[in-house]
Short mmCIF file of C-alpha atoms and ligand atoms in Angstrom, two decimals:
data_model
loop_
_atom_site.label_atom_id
_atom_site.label_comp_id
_atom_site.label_asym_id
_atom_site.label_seq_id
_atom_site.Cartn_x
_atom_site.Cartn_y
_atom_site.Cartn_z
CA UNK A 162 -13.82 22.21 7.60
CA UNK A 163 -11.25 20.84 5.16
CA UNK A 164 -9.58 23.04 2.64
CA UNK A 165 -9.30 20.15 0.55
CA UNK A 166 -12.98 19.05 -1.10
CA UNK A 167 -11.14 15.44 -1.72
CA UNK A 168 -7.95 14.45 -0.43
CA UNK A 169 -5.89 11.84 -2.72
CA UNK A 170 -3.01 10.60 -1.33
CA UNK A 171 -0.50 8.29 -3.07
CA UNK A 172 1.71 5.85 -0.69
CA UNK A 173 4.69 4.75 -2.45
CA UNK A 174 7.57 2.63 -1.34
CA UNK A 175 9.07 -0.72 -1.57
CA UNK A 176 7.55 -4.28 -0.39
CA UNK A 177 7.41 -3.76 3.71
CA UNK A 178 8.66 -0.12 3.98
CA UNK A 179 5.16 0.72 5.87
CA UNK A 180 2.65 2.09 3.48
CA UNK A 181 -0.21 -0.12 4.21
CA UNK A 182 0.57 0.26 8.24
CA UNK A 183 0.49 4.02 7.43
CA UNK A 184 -2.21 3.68 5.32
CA UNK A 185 -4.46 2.81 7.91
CA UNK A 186 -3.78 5.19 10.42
CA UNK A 187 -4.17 7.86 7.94
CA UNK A 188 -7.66 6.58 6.89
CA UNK A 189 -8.92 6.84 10.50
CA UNK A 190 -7.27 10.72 10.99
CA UNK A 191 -8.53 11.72 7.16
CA UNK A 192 -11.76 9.28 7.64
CA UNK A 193 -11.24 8.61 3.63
CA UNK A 194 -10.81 5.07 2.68
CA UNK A 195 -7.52 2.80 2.22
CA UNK A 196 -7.56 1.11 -1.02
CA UNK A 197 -4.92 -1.72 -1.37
CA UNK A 198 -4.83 -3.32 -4.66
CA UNK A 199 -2.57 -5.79 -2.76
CA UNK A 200 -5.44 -6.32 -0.06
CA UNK A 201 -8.22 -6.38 -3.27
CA UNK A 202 -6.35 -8.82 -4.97
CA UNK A 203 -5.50 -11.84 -1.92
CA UNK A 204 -9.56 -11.39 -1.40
CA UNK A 205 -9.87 -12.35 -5.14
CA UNK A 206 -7.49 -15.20 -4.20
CA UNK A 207 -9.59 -16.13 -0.70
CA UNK A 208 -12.71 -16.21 -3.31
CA UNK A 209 -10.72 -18.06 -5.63
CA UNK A 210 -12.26 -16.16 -8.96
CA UNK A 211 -10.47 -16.54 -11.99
CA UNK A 212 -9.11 -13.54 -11.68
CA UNK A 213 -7.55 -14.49 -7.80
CA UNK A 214 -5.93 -17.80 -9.64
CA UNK A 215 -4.81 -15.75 -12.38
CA UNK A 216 -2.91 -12.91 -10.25
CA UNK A 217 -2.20 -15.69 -7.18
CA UNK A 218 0.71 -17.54 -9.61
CA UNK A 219 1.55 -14.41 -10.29
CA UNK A 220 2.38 -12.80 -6.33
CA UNK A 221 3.43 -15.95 -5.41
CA UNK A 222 6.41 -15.40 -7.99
CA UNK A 223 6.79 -11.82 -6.55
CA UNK A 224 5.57 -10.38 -10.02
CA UNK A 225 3.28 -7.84 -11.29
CA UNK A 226 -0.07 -8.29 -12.41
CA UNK A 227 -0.86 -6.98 -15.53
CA UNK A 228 -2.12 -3.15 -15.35
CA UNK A 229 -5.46 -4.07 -16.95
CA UNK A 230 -6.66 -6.01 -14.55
CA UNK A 231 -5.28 -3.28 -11.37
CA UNK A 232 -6.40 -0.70 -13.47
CA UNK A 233 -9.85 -2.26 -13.67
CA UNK A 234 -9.79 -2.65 -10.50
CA UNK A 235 -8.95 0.61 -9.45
CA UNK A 236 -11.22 2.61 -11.77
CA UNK A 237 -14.70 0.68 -10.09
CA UNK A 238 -13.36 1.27 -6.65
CA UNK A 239 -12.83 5.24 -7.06
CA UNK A 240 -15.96 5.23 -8.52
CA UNK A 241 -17.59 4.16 -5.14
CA UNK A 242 -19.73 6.36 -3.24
CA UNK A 243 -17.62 6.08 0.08
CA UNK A 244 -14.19 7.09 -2.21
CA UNK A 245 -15.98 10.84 -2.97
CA UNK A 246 -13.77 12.81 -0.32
CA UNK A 247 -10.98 11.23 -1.14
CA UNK A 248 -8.46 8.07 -1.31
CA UNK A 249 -5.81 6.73 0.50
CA UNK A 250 -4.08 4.73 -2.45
CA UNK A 251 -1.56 1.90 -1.04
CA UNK A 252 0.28 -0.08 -3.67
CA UNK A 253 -1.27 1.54 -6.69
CA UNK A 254 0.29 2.82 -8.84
CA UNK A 255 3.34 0.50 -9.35
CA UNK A 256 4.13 1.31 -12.97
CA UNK A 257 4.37 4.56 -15.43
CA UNK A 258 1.48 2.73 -17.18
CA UNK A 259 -0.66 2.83 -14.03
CA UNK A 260 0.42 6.21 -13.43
CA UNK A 261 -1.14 7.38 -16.58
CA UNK A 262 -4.19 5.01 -16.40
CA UNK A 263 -4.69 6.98 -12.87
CA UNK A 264 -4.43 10.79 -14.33
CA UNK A 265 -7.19 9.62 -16.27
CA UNK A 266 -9.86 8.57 -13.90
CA UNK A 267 -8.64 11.19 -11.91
CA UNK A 268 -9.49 13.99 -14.27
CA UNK A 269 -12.71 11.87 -14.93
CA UNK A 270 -13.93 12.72 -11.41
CA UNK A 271 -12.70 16.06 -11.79
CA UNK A 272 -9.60 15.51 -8.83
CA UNK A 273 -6.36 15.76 -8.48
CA UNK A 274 -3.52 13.93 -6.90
CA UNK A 275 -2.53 16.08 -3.13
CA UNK A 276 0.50 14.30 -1.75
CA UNK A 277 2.57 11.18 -3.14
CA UNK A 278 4.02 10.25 -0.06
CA UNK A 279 7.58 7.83 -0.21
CA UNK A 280 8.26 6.00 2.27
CA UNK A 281 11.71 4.66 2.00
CA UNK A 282 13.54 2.07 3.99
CA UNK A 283 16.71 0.84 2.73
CA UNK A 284 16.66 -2.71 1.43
CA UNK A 285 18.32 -4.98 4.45
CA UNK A 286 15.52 -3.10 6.95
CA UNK A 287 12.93 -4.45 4.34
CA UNK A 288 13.95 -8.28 4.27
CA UNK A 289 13.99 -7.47 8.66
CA UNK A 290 10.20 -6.43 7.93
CA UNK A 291 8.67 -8.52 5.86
CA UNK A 292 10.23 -11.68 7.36
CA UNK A 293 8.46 -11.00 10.63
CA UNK A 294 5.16 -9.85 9.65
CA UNK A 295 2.35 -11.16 10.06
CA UNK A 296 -1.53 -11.17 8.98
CA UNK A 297 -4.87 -12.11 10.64
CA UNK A 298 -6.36 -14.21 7.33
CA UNK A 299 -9.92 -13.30 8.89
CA UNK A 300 -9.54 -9.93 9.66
CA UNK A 301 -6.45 -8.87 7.43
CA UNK A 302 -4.81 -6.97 10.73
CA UNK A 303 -0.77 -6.80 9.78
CA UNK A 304 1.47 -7.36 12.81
CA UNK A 305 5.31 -7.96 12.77
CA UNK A 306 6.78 -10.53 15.69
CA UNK A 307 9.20 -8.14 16.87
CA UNK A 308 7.86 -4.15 15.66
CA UNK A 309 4.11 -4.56 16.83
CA UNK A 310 3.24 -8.06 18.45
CA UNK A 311 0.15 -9.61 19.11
CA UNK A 312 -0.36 -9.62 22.79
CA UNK A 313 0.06 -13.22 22.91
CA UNK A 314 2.67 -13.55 20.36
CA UNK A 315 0.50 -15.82 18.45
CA UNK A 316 -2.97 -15.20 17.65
CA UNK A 317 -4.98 -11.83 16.25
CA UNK A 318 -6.01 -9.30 19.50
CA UNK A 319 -9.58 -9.01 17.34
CA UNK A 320 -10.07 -12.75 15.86
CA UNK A 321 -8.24 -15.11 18.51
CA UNK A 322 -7.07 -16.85 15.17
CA UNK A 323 -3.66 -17.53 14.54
CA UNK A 324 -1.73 -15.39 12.60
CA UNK A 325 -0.15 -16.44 8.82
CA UNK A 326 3.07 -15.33 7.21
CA UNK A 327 1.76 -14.61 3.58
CA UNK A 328 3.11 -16.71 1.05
CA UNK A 329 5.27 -14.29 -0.91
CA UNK A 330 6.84 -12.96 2.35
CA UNK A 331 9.36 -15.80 1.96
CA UNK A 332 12.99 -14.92 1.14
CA UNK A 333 13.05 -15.64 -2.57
CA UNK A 334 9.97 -13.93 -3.76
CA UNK A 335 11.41 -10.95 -1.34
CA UNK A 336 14.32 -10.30 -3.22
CA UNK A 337 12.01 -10.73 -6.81
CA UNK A 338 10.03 -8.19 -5.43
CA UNK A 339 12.45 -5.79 -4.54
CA UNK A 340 13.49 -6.19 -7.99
CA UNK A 341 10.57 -5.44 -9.35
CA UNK A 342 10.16 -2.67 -7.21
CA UNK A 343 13.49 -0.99 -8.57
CA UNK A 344 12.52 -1.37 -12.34
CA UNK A 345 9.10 -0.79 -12.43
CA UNK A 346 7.98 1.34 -9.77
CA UNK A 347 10.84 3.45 -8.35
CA UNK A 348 10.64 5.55 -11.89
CA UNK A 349 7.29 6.91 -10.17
CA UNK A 350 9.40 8.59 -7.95
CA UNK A 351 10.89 11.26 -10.15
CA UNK A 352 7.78 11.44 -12.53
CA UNK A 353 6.10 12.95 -8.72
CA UNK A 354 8.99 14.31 -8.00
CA UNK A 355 8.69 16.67 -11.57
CA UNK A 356 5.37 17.03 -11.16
CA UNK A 357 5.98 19.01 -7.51
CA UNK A 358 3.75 16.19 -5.36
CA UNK A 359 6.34 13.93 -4.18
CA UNK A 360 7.44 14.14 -0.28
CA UNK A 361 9.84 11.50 0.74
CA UNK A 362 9.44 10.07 4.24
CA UNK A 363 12.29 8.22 6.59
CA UNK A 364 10.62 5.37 7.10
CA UNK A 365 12.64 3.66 9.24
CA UNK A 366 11.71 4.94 12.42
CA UNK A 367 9.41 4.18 14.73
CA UNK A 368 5.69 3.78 13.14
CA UNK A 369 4.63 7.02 15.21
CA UNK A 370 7.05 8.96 14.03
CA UNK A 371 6.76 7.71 10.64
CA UNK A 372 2.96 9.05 10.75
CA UNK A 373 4.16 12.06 12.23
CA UNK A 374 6.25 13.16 9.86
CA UNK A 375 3.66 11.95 6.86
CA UNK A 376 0.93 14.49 8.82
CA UNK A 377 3.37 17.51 9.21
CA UNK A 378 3.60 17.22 5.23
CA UNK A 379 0.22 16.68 4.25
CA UNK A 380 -0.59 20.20 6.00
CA UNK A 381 -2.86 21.08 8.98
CA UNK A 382 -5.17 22.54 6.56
CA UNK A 383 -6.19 18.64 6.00
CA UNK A 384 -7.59 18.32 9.32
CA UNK A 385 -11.30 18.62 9.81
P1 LIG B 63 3.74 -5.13 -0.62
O1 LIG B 63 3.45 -5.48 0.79
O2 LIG B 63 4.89 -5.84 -1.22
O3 LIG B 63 3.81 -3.67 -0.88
P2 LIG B 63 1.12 -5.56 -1.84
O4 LIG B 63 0.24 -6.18 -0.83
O5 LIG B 63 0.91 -4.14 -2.19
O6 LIG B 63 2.61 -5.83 -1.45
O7 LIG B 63 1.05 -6.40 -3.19
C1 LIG B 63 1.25 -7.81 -3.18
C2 LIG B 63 1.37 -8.29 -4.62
O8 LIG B 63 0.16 -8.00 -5.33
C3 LIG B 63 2.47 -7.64 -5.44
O9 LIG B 63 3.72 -8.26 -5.27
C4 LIG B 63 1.92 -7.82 -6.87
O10 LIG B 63 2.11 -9.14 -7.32
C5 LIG B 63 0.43 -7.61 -6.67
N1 LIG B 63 0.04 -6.19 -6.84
C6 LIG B 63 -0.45 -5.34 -5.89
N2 LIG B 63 -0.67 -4.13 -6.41
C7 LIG B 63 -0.30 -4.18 -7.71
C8 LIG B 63 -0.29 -3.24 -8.77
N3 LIG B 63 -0.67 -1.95 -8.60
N4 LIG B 63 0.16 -3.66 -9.99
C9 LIG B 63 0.55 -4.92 -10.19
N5 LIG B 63 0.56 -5.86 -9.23
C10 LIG B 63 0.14 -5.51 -7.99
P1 LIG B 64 3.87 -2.49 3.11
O1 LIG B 64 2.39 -2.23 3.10
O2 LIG B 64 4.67 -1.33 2.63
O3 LIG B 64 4.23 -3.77 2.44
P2 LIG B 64 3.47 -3.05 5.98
O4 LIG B 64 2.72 -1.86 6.46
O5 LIG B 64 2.74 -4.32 5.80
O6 LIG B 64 4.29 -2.67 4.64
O7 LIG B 64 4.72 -3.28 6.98
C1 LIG B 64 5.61 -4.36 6.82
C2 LIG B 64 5.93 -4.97 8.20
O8 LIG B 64 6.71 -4.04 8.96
C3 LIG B 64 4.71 -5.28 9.05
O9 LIG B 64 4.97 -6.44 9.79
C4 LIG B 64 4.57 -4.05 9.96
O10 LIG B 64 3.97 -4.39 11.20
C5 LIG B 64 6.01 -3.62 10.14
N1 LIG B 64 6.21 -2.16 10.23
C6 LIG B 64 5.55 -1.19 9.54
N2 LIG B 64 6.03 0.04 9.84
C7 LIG B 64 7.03 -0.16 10.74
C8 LIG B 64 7.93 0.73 11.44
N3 LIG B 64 7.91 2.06 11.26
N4 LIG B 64 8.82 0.16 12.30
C9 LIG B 64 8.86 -1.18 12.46
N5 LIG B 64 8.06 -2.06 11.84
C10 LIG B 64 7.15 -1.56 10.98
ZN1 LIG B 65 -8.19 -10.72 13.08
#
């Protein structure tokens, strides 16, 4: 049995330094979900709601959306039955704003934040990363051409549909987003850091590794 009655983890990083790729493997050893708001927002685009042709100009221009509407977001999906032992939380928060917005709802469910987990890559490894991945646009399965092929270089092992290169992984919105990244989001990192939660994470080695090291800090006492 868990010592932990819900386990929230924060993944924080820059644009294609792994959190997503670690997010999933962590949701199948924890069995808690992996909430994207990066993955919840492209299926508003796919849907095309106003909201997904609202925040679409927005990604495309490697911006932020606006914390209302993440927030929004955020605060119905943590509410969801299958979120009650805990979240794996992968691109959110990205601003002090957020940060606050998610000590509230939080507290409102009467939990508390476990780990923030960094995991940095420096910025030329990042611009190697995110100009070879790739996505599944049925399944949403993230592969890079070079780290973690497909096994026929082309099309998803689950779908048999051709990958896509997702329109902000393009060289110019890159750079914007690193930007963004280093105004706006890398203050979260000493804000943790104060509050005694944050554990940084070389995350440029291998992905096994990568998880290894993210386990060995979460704490055995996690595991069921
Ligand atoms: P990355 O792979 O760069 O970490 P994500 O898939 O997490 O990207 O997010 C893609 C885009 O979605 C971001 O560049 C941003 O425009 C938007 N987005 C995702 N999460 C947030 C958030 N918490 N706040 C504002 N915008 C967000
Ligand atoms: P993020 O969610 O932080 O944007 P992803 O998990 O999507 O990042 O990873 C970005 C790209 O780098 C993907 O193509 C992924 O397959 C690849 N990748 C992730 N972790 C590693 C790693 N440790 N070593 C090499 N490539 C990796
Ligand atoms: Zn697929």
């Amino acid at each position: 049995m868990s010592m932990y009655r819900s386990l929230n983890l924060v993944m924080l990083g820059p644009p294609g330094s792994g959190k997503g790729t670690q997010a999933k493997f962590l949701s199948e050893r924890y069995r808690i979900p992996h909430v994207s708001t990066g993955d919840m927002l492209r299926e508003e685009v796919r849907n095309r709601t106003t909201l997904g042709l609202k925040a679409k100009e927005i990604m495309d221009q490697g911006g932020l959306v606006s914390d209302e509407i993440v927030s929004a977001m955020i605060l119905k999906r943590l509410d969801q039955e299958d979120c009650a032992r805990g979240v794996i939380l992968d691109g959110y928060p990205r601003t002090v704003e957020q940060a606050h917005v998610l000590d509230g709802i939080l507290a409102e469910l009467g939990r508390a934040l476990e780990r923030v987990i960094l995991v940095d890559v420096p910025d030329e490894e990042i611009v190697r990363r995110l100009g070879g991945r790739r996505s599944c646009p049925k399944c949403g399965k993230v592969y890079h051409l070079i780290y973690s092929p497909p096994a026929d270089g082309v099309h998803c092992d689950v779908c048999g549909i051709e990958l896509v290169q997702r329109d902000d992984d393009k060289e110019e919105v890159i750079r914007q987003r690193l930007i963004q990244y280093h105004e706006k989001t890398q203050p979260l990192v000493e804000l943790y850091e104060q509050r005694g939660l944050l554990v940084e994470i070389d995350g440029s080695q291998d992905m096994e590794a990568v998880t290894a090291a993210i386990v060995d800090a979460i704490g055995a006492s996690a595991d069921q």
